Amino acid sequence: MRHQAVKVRLYPTIEQQTILAQHFGCARWWWNYALNLCIETYQATGKGVTRCALNAFLPKLKKQACTEWLSECYSQVLQATTLNLVTAYKNFFEGRGKYPRFKAKKNRQSIQYPQSVKVVNGCLKFPGRVGLVKGKIHRSIEGTIKTVTVSMTPSGKYFASISVKIEGDNPSTNTEGKVAGIDLGLKDFAIVNDGSKTSKFANPKHLAKHERNLARKQRKLARKQKGSNSRNKARKLVARVYERVSNVRQDYLHKLSRKLVDDNQVIVVESLNTKGMVRNHKLAKAISDVSWGMFVNFLSYKLDKEGKVLIEIERWFPSSKLCSNCHYQVDEMPLDVRSWTCPSCGTHHDRDGNASINIRAEGIRILSVSGTGTAADGGDVRPKKGRKSKLTQSPVKSEAHAIA
């Protein structure tokens, strides 16, 4: 049993947009009300509020004169909002996310239908007053629909994320085949070594291409009077620029990750501390724009779906400071040094190309240590976070030729 999500564009009518706006507002108000209730309860008693206790407030609020408009919203949408809030708290306490925040009207809006959504003649049929909404379903929806999340972007576009449950599991893990090491950077986005050659993929610098247009529209937005219709129109124009940047970035990352997954069986990357790296104010914008984390996520789910393997080596592995020929390690390697000569064997290295070779060799070493070098094992070879990886001996070169 496996789960899959498909995101489709929706084209609701004017009447349906009005109904969705009411649902968005009800869900947003209930989220903020429930979050505030949880905070006040904890401050007063030191205890939280359970999901059942929060849902018990909904019938009372619907009967009050000041909040009776909550009854216009589909009941399961509000209950799904409660579930999402409880899940957000759980993620926070288990270290997977930040503390839940209050929602604003100007940001992305979303509601969730936990059941009863159907695909009818290329449209999505929602329960309640929304009804049949025209959509661009670009691929067949296979399996059983579990939940559907309807969202509206700040630029005013509507989307539906359809989560389906499909019978059968992903293919069993197989590590026989080509192994590629990837060094992620800023000058070149990805430097890939597969044992036979090193390929470089350029950094498109998506935000830099739209910065001038973005600055012009932001200046126009700053001159508008707060609360006016013209300011709202200007805000949507700024949101469209950000949306365009996001779309071209994801398109590039999807195409590159698909190419690498199709060409290789095992992909090795570094586990980068992006949150710490963006503290460098000179590189923060460039690091945020390049989206290394999103790229690794794309690689991960594409590889899992095909029974292939992603290995993340720990961030302290000296991939740039290690000679890939004799394994001599230099003490310092400033960022402005793009090529260097090994003082031990005299080999001249391109900094990024040498790093990709070392990353690949370390991934092969992890495969051999884990005992998953054959397809028969099929185990999980992804190392745990924080694992101290060491390149111990030169026979890694012979292992690389044996596996590749």
GROMACS .gro file of C-alpha atoms in nm, residues 49-191:
model
  143
   49VAL     CA    1  -0.623   2.090   2.463
   50THR     CA    2  -0.704   1.762   2.290
   51ARG     CA    3  -0.851   1.724   1.944
   52CYS     CA    4  -1.186   1.600   2.084
   53ALA     CA    5  -1.207   1.894   2.324
   54LEU     CA    6  -1.144   2.141   2.040
   55ASN     CA    7  -1.408   1.982   1.817
   56ALA     CA    8  -1.657   2.000   2.107
   57PHE     CA    9  -1.640   2.382   2.084
   58LEU     CA   10  -1.767   2.388   1.723
   59PRO     CA   11  -2.138   2.310   1.790
   60LYS     CA   12  -2.146   2.574   2.066
   61LEU     CA   13  -1.988   2.838   1.844
   62LYS     CA   14  -2.233   2.768   1.560
   63LYS     CA   15  -2.524   2.840   1.796
   64GLN     CA   16  -2.388   3.176   1.915
   65ALA     CA   17  -2.516   3.483   1.733
   66CYS     CA   18  -2.170   3.632   1.672
   67THR     CA   19  -2.026   3.314   1.517
   68GLU     CA   20  -2.330   3.145   1.365
   69TRP     CA   21  -2.176   3.196   1.020
   70LEU     CA   22  -1.951   2.897   1.096
   71SER     CA   23  -2.249   2.674   1.015
   72GLU     CA   24  -2.223   2.784   0.649
   73CYS     CA   25  -1.893   2.597   0.621
   74TYR     CA   26  -1.885   2.223   0.553
   75SER     CA   27  -1.843   2.062   0.897
   76GLN     CA   28  -1.563   1.822   0.801
   77VAL     CA   29  -1.352   2.112   0.673
   78LEU     CA   30  -1.346   2.260   1.025
   79GLN     CA   31  -1.274   1.920   1.179
   80ALA     CA   32  -0.986   1.873   0.934
   81THR     CA   33  -0.853   2.213   1.045
   82THR     CA   34  -0.854   2.087   1.404
   83LEU     CA   35  -0.664   1.776   1.299
   84ASN     CA   36  -0.405   1.987   1.115
   85LEU     CA   37  -0.354   2.205   1.423
   86VAL     CA   38  -0.306   1.902   1.649
   87THR     CA   39  -0.061   1.757   1.395
   88ALA     CA   40   0.128   2.088   1.386
   89TYR     CA   41   0.166   2.075   1.765
   90LYS     CA   42   0.284   1.714   1.744
   91ASN     CA   43   0.544   1.803   1.480
   92PHE     CA   44   0.665   2.090   1.700
   93PHE     CA   45   0.707   1.879   2.012
   94GLU     CA   46   0.883   1.603   1.816
   95GLY     CA   47   1.125   1.851   1.657
   96ARG     CA   48   0.995   1.828   1.299
   97GLY     CA   49   0.852   2.179   1.269
   98LYS     CA   50   0.818   2.524   1.421
   99TYR     CA   51   0.554   2.633   1.670
  100PRO     CA   52   0.213   2.680   1.499
  101ARG     CA   53   0.151   3.036   1.383
  102PHE     CA   54  -0.162   3.241   1.331
  103LYS     CA   55  -0.289   3.260   0.973
  104ALA     CA   56  -0.341   3.581   0.774
  105LYS     CA   57  -0.585   3.659   0.494
  106LYS     CA   58  -0.317   3.789   0.258
  107ASN     CA   59  -0.119   3.462   0.253
  108ARG     CA   60  -0.197   3.131   0.083
  109GLN     CA   61  -0.540   3.001   0.181
  110SER     CA   62  -0.635   2.633   0.205
  111ILE     CA   63  -0.904   2.396   0.325
  112GLN     CA   64  -0.909   2.017   0.337
  113TYR     CA   65  -1.184   1.770   0.251
  114PRO     CA   66  -1.109   1.440   0.430
  115GLN     CA   67  -1.354   1.235   0.220
  116SER     CA   68  -1.647   1.233  -0.028
  117VAL     CA   69  -1.460   1.403  -0.315
  118LYS     CA   70  -1.508   1.239  -0.656
  119VAL     CA   71  -1.377   1.284  -1.010
  120VAL     CA   72  -1.668   1.332  -1.252
  121ASN     CA   73  -1.612   1.393  -1.626
  122GLY     CA   74  -1.280   1.571  -1.578
  123CYS     CA   75  -1.414   1.778  -1.288
  124LEU     CA   76  -1.391   1.748  -0.911
  125LYS     CA   77  -1.716   1.708  -0.722
  126PHE     CA   78  -1.696   1.844  -0.367
  127PRO     CA   79  -1.952   1.780  -0.091
  128GLY     CA   80  -2.161   2.069   0.042
  129ARG     CA   81  -2.238   2.388  -0.146
  130VAL     CA   82  -1.926   2.393  -0.366
  131GLY     CA   83  -2.045   2.115  -0.596
  132LEU     CA   84  -1.882   2.036  -0.931
  133VAL     CA   85  -1.567   2.242  -1.002
  134LYS     CA   86  -1.399   2.246  -1.342
  135GLY     CA   87  -1.037   2.135  -1.329
  136LYS     CA   88  -0.744   2.055  -1.554
  137ILE     CA   89  -0.673   1.694  -1.457
  138HIS     CA   90  -0.359   1.629  -1.660
  139ARG     CA   91  -0.317   1.265  -1.551
  140SER     CA   92  -0.550   0.984  -1.455
  141ILE     CA   93  -0.632   0.956  -1.085
  142GLU     CA   94  -0.549   0.596  -0.992
  143GLY     CA   95  -0.642   0.440  -0.660
  144THR     CA   96  -0.876   0.555  -0.383
  145ILE     CA   97  -0.903   0.928  -0.310
  146LYS     CA   98  -0.830   0.988   0.059
  147THR     CA   99  -0.808   1.365   0.109
  148VAL     CA  100  -0.827   1.669  -0.117
  149THR     CA  101  -0.673   2.002  -0.019
  150VAL     CA  102  -0.807   2.307  -0.202
  151SER     CA  103  -0.576   2.608  -0.198
  152MET     CA  104  -0.569   2.960  -0.335
  153THR     CA  105  -0.235   3.127  -0.404
  154PRO     CA  106  -0.172   3.495  -0.319
  155SER     CA  107  -0.203   3.569  -0.691
  156GLY     CA  108  -0.559   3.429  -0.697
  157LYS     CA  109  -0.512   3.087  -0.860
  158TYR     CA  110  -0.691   2.778  -0.731
  159PHE     CA  111  -0.538   2.431  -0.698
  160ALA     CA  112  -0.639   2.094  -0.556
  161SER     CA  113  -0.390   1.846  -0.411
  162ILE     CA  114  -0.544   1.500  -0.439
  163SER     CA  115  -0.399   1.234  -0.208
  164VAL     CA  116  -0.472   0.880  -0.325
  165LYS     CA  117  -0.403   0.534  -0.184
  166ILE     CA  118  -0.271   0.284  -0.437
  167GLU     CA  119  -0.254  -0.093  -0.395
  168GLY     CA  120   0.096  -0.240  -0.397
  169ASP     CA  121   0.431  -0.117  -0.267
  170ASN     CA  122   0.725   0.055  -0.434
  171PRO     CA  123   0.985  -0.175  -0.596
  172SER     CA  124   1.234  -0.333  -0.357
  173THR     CA  125   1.560  -0.143  -0.310
  174ASN     CA  126   1.837  -0.238  -0.552
  175THR     CA  127   2.190  -0.093  -0.542
  176GLU     CA  128   2.332  -0.263  -0.853
  177GLY     CA  129   2.408  -0.008  -1.121
  178LYS     CA  130   2.571   0.329  -1.169
  179VAL     CA  131   2.666   0.536  -0.864
  180ALA     CA  132   2.673   0.917  -0.898
  181GLY     CA  133   2.819   1.166  -0.652
  182ILE     CA  134   2.672   1.518  -0.655
  183ASP     CA  135   2.842   1.828  -0.518
  184LEU     CA  136   2.592   2.114  -0.484
  185GLY     CA  137   2.721   2.468  -0.525
  186LEU     CA  138   2.643   2.827  -0.621
  187LYS     CA  139   2.871   2.891  -0.918
  188ASP     CA  140   2.747   2.568  -1.076
  189PHE     CA  141   2.428   2.424  -0.930
  190ALA     CA  142   2.533   2.058  -0.944
  191ILE     CA  143   2.863   1.886  -1.027
   0.00000   0.00000   0.00000
